Coordinates of C-alpha atoms in Angstrom, one line a residue:
E24 CA 32.7 50.2 -61.9
G25 CA 33.5 47.9 -64.5
F26 CA 35.0 48.5 -68.0
D27 CA 34.1 51.1 -70.9
I28 CA 34.7 47.8 -73.7
V29 CA 35.3 44.3 -73.4
I30 CA 35.9 43.4 -76.7
G31 CA 37.3 39.4 -77.7
N32 CA 37.1 36.2 -79.9
P33 CA 36.5 33.6 -77.1
P34 CA 37.8 30.3 -77.2
Y35 CA 35.8 27.6 -79.0
V36 CA 36.0 24.4 -76.6
R37 CA 33.3 21.8 -76.9
Q38 CA 31.6 20.4 -73.3
E39 CA 33.3 17.2 -74.0
R40 CA 36.2 18.6 -73.4
I41 CA 35.6 20.9 -70.6
K42 CA 33.9 17.9 -68.1
E43 CA 36.1 18.5 -65.1
I44 CA 35.6 22.5 -64.9
K45 CA 31.8 22.3 -65.5
P46 CA 30.9 21.5 -61.7
I47 CA 33.0 24.7 -61.3
L48 CA 31.0 26.9 -63.5
K49 CA 27.4 25.5 -62.3
N50 CA 28.7 26.5 -58.3
Q51 CA 29.7 30.1 -59.8
G52 CA 25.9 30.5 -60.6
Y53 CA 26.5 31.7 -64.3
K54 CA 23.0 32.0 -65.5
T55 CA 24.5 30.6 -69.1
F56 CA 25.0 27.4 -67.4
L57 CA 24.1 24.3 -69.7
S58 CA 25.8 21.1 -69.4
T59 CA 26.0 20.8 -73.1
A60 CA 27.3 24.2 -73.5
D61 CA 30.5 24.8 -75.6
L62 CA 33.1 27.3 -73.2
Y63 CA 32.8 30.4 -74.9
V64 CA 29.0 31.1 -74.2
Y65 CA 30.2 32.2 -70.5
F66 CA 33.1 34.2 -71.9
Y67 CA 29.7 36.1 -72.8
E68 CA 28.2 36.1 -69.3
K69 CA 31.5 37.1 -68.0
G70 CA 32.3 40.0 -70.4
Y71 CA 28.7 41.5 -69.4
K72 CA 29.7 41.2 -65.4
L73 CA 33.2 43.2 -66.4
L74 CA 31.3 46.0 -67.9
K75 CA 30.1 49.0 -65.8
N76 CA 26.7 49.9 -66.6
K77 CA 25.8 51.1 -70.2
G78 CA 29.5 50.0 -71.2
I79 CA 29.7 47.8 -74.1
L80 CA 31.0 44.1 -75.8
C81 CA 31.6 43.4 -78.9
F82 CA 32.8 39.4 -79.5
I83 CA 33.4 37.6 -82.8
S84 CA 32.3 33.7 -81.8
S85 CA 30.9 30.3 -83.0
N86 CA 27.2 31.5 -84.3
K87 CA 25.8 28.1 -82.9
W88 CA 24.4 30.0 -79.6
M89 CA 21.8 31.5 -81.7
R90 CA 20.2 28.4 -82.7
A91 CA 21.6 25.4 -80.9
K92 CA 19.6 23.8 -77.5
Y93 CA 22.9 24.9 -75.5
G94 CA 22.6 28.6 -76.4
E95 CA 18.9 28.3 -74.6
N96 CA 20.1 30.2 -71.6
L97 CA 22.5 32.3 -73.2
R98 CA 19.9 34.0 -75.8
K99 CA 17.6 34.7 -72.7
F100 CA 20.0 36.8 -70.8
L101 CA 20.9 38.7 -73.6
K102 CA 17.8 39.1 -74.5
G103 CA 16.6 40.1 -70.7
N104 CA 19.8 41.7 -69.5
T105 CA 21.3 44.0 -73.0
K106 CA 20.7 45.9 -75.5
V107 CA 22.1 44.3 -78.8
L108 CA 22.9 47.2 -80.8
K109 CA 24.2 45.0 -84.0
L110 CA 24.7 41.6 -84.8
I111 CA 26.4 40.0 -88.0
D112 CA 25.5 36.6 -88.8
F113 CA 28.1 34.9 -91.0
S114 CA 25.9 32.4 -92.1
G115 CA 28.1 30.0 -94.2
Y116 CA 30.9 32.9 -94.8
R117 CA 34.4 31.3 -93.5
V118 CA 35.5 34.1 -92.0
F119 CA 38.3 32.1 -90.5
A120 CA 40.0 28.9 -92.1
Q121 CA 38.3 26.6 -88.9
T122 CA 34.9 25.2 -90.1
V123 CA 32.8 26.9 -87.0
D124 CA 30.7 29.5 -88.6
T125 CA 30.7 33.1 -86.9
C126 CA 29.0 35.7 -85.9
I127 CA 29.6 39.6 -84.4
V128 CA 27.7 40.5 -81.5
L129 CA 27.5 44.2 -80.3
F130 CA 25.6 45.1 -77.2
K131 CA 25.3 47.5 -74.1
K132 CA 25.3 46.7 -70.7
E133 CA 21.3 48.1 -70.2
K134 CA 18.0 47.0 -71.1
G135 CA 16.9 46.7 -74.2
E136 CA 12.8 45.6 -73.9
E137 CA 12.0 48.8 -76.9
N138 CA 15.1 48.5 -78.8
R139 CA 15.5 47.3 -82.1
V140 CA 18.6 45.5 -83.3
T141 CA 20.6 46.4 -86.5
F142 CA 21.4 43.1 -88.5
A143 CA 23.3 41.4 -91.5
V144 CA 23.2 37.8 -92.7
V145 CA 26.5 37.3 -94.4
N146 CA 26.0 33.9 -96.9
S147 CA 28.6 31.8 -98.5
D148 CA 28.1 33.5 -102.0
V149 CA 29.0 36.5 -100.9
Q150 CA 32.0 38.2 -102.2
N151 CA 32.5 41.3 -100.0
P152 CA 31.2 41.1 -96.8
I153 CA 32.4 44.2 -95.0
E154 CA 30.5 46.4 -98.4
Y155 CA 27.6 43.8 -98.2
V156 CA 27.0 43.9 -94.7
K157 CA 27.1 48.1 -95.1
E158 CA 24.5 47.9 -97.9
T159 CA 21.9 45.1 -96.2
W160 CA 21.7 46.3 -92.8
K161 CA 18.2 45.9 -91.4
L162 CA 16.5 46.0 -88.4
L163 CA 14.4 43.8 -86.1
P164 CA 12.9 44.2 -82.7
Q165 CA 14.7 42.8 -79.5
K166 CA 11.4 41.6 -78.5
K167 CA 11.0 39.5 -81.4
L168 CA 14.0 37.2 -80.5
S169 CA 12.7 33.9 -79.1
S170 CA 14.6 32.0 -76.5
R171 CA 14.2 29.1 -78.8
T172 CA 16.2 30.2 -81.4
W173 CA 17.6 33.9 -82.8
I174 CA 15.7 34.0 -86.4
L175 CA 16.7 37.2 -88.5
A176 CA 14.9 38.2 -90.7
D177 CA 12.2 41.5 -91.6
E178 CA 9.1 41.8 -89.4
K179 CA 7.1 40.8 -92.6
I180 CA 9.4 37.2 -92.3
L181 CA 8.8 36.9 -89.0
A182 CA 4.9 37.7 -89.1
L183 CA 4.6 34.9 -91.5
K184 CA 6.7 32.5 -89.0
E185 CA 4.2 33.3 -86.4
K186 CA 1.6 33.2 -88.2
I187 CA 2.6 29.4 -89.7
E188 CA 3.4 28.1 -85.6
R189 CA 0.0 29.6 -84.2
I190 CA -2.0 27.8 -87.2
G191 CA 0.2 24.9 -87.6
K192 CA 1.1 21.4 -86.2
P193 CA 4.4 21.2 -84.7
L194 CA 6.3 17.9 -85.7
R195 CA 6.8 16.4 -82.2
E196 CA 2.8 16.3 -81.7
W197 CA 2.6 14.2 -85.4
D198 CA 2.4 10.7 -84.8
V199 CA 5.8 10.1 -86.9
K200 CA 9.4 8.9 -85.7
I201 CA 12.6 10.8 -87.0
Y202 CA 15.7 8.7 -87.1
R203 CA 18.9 10.5 -87.4
G204 CA 21.7 8.5 -88.6
V205 CA 24.6 7.2 -87.2
L206 CA 26.1 9.8 -84.6
T207 CA 29.2 9.8 -82.5
G208 CA 31.0 12.2 -80.3
F209 CA 34.8 10.8 -81.9
N210 CA 35.3 14.3 -84.2
E211 CA 38.9 13.9 -84.5
A212 CA 38.0 11.0 -87.2
F213 CA 35.1 13.0 -88.9
I214 CA 36.5 16.8 -88.7
I215 CA 39.9 16.8 -91.3
D216 CA 42.2 19.5 -92.4
T217 CA 42.0 21.5 -95.6
E218 CA 44.9 19.1 -97.1
T219 CA 43.6 15.9 -95.9
R220 CA 40.5 17.3 -97.6
D221 CA 42.3 17.9 -101.1
K222 CA 44.2 15.0 -100.6
I223 CA 41.0 13.1 -100.6
L224 CA 39.8 14.7 -103.1
A225 CA 42.8 14.6 -105.8
N226 CA 42.5 10.6 -105.4
R227 CA 38.5 9.9 -106.2

């Protein structure tokens, strides 16, 4: 019938490095598939499929899927198919030595239309994340999680956001041009380890 629990830390592998398996992922019918998605996205759906009904999944992974375009299908999938029990967003807080911002997701394999998500946001200046999370749990209706982006905030802030969106004019509708500067996919040249960073800073 499936597993009671699936728990893990799925690998972070950028979409540029999985080009050869993208057709396989697409042909296997992943609902979370997007050609620009990081590999860990598919682990969420695979974990869900491995669970029995009302089973529990807990992952620690990159938090980029909560806001990035490539996470849109995953956001829709989780909102529509699971009951998100707890969500911790380490927004700037370094859980691991790597430069990846992380999150912890705990969900149950059942519909969560009327569910209220227990969440916490841990910023970079937090000294004791475990105690901080225990003291700052908040609740958010799961139906308030948008497929465009998952914003973790209390209902007053979300109501204000909805009001601004309702009466405001989106940036894309303004007659302006926005320039992003130089873009590169050559990460090896721009993402450095701590030792290299320290050497550069020491020579300032």
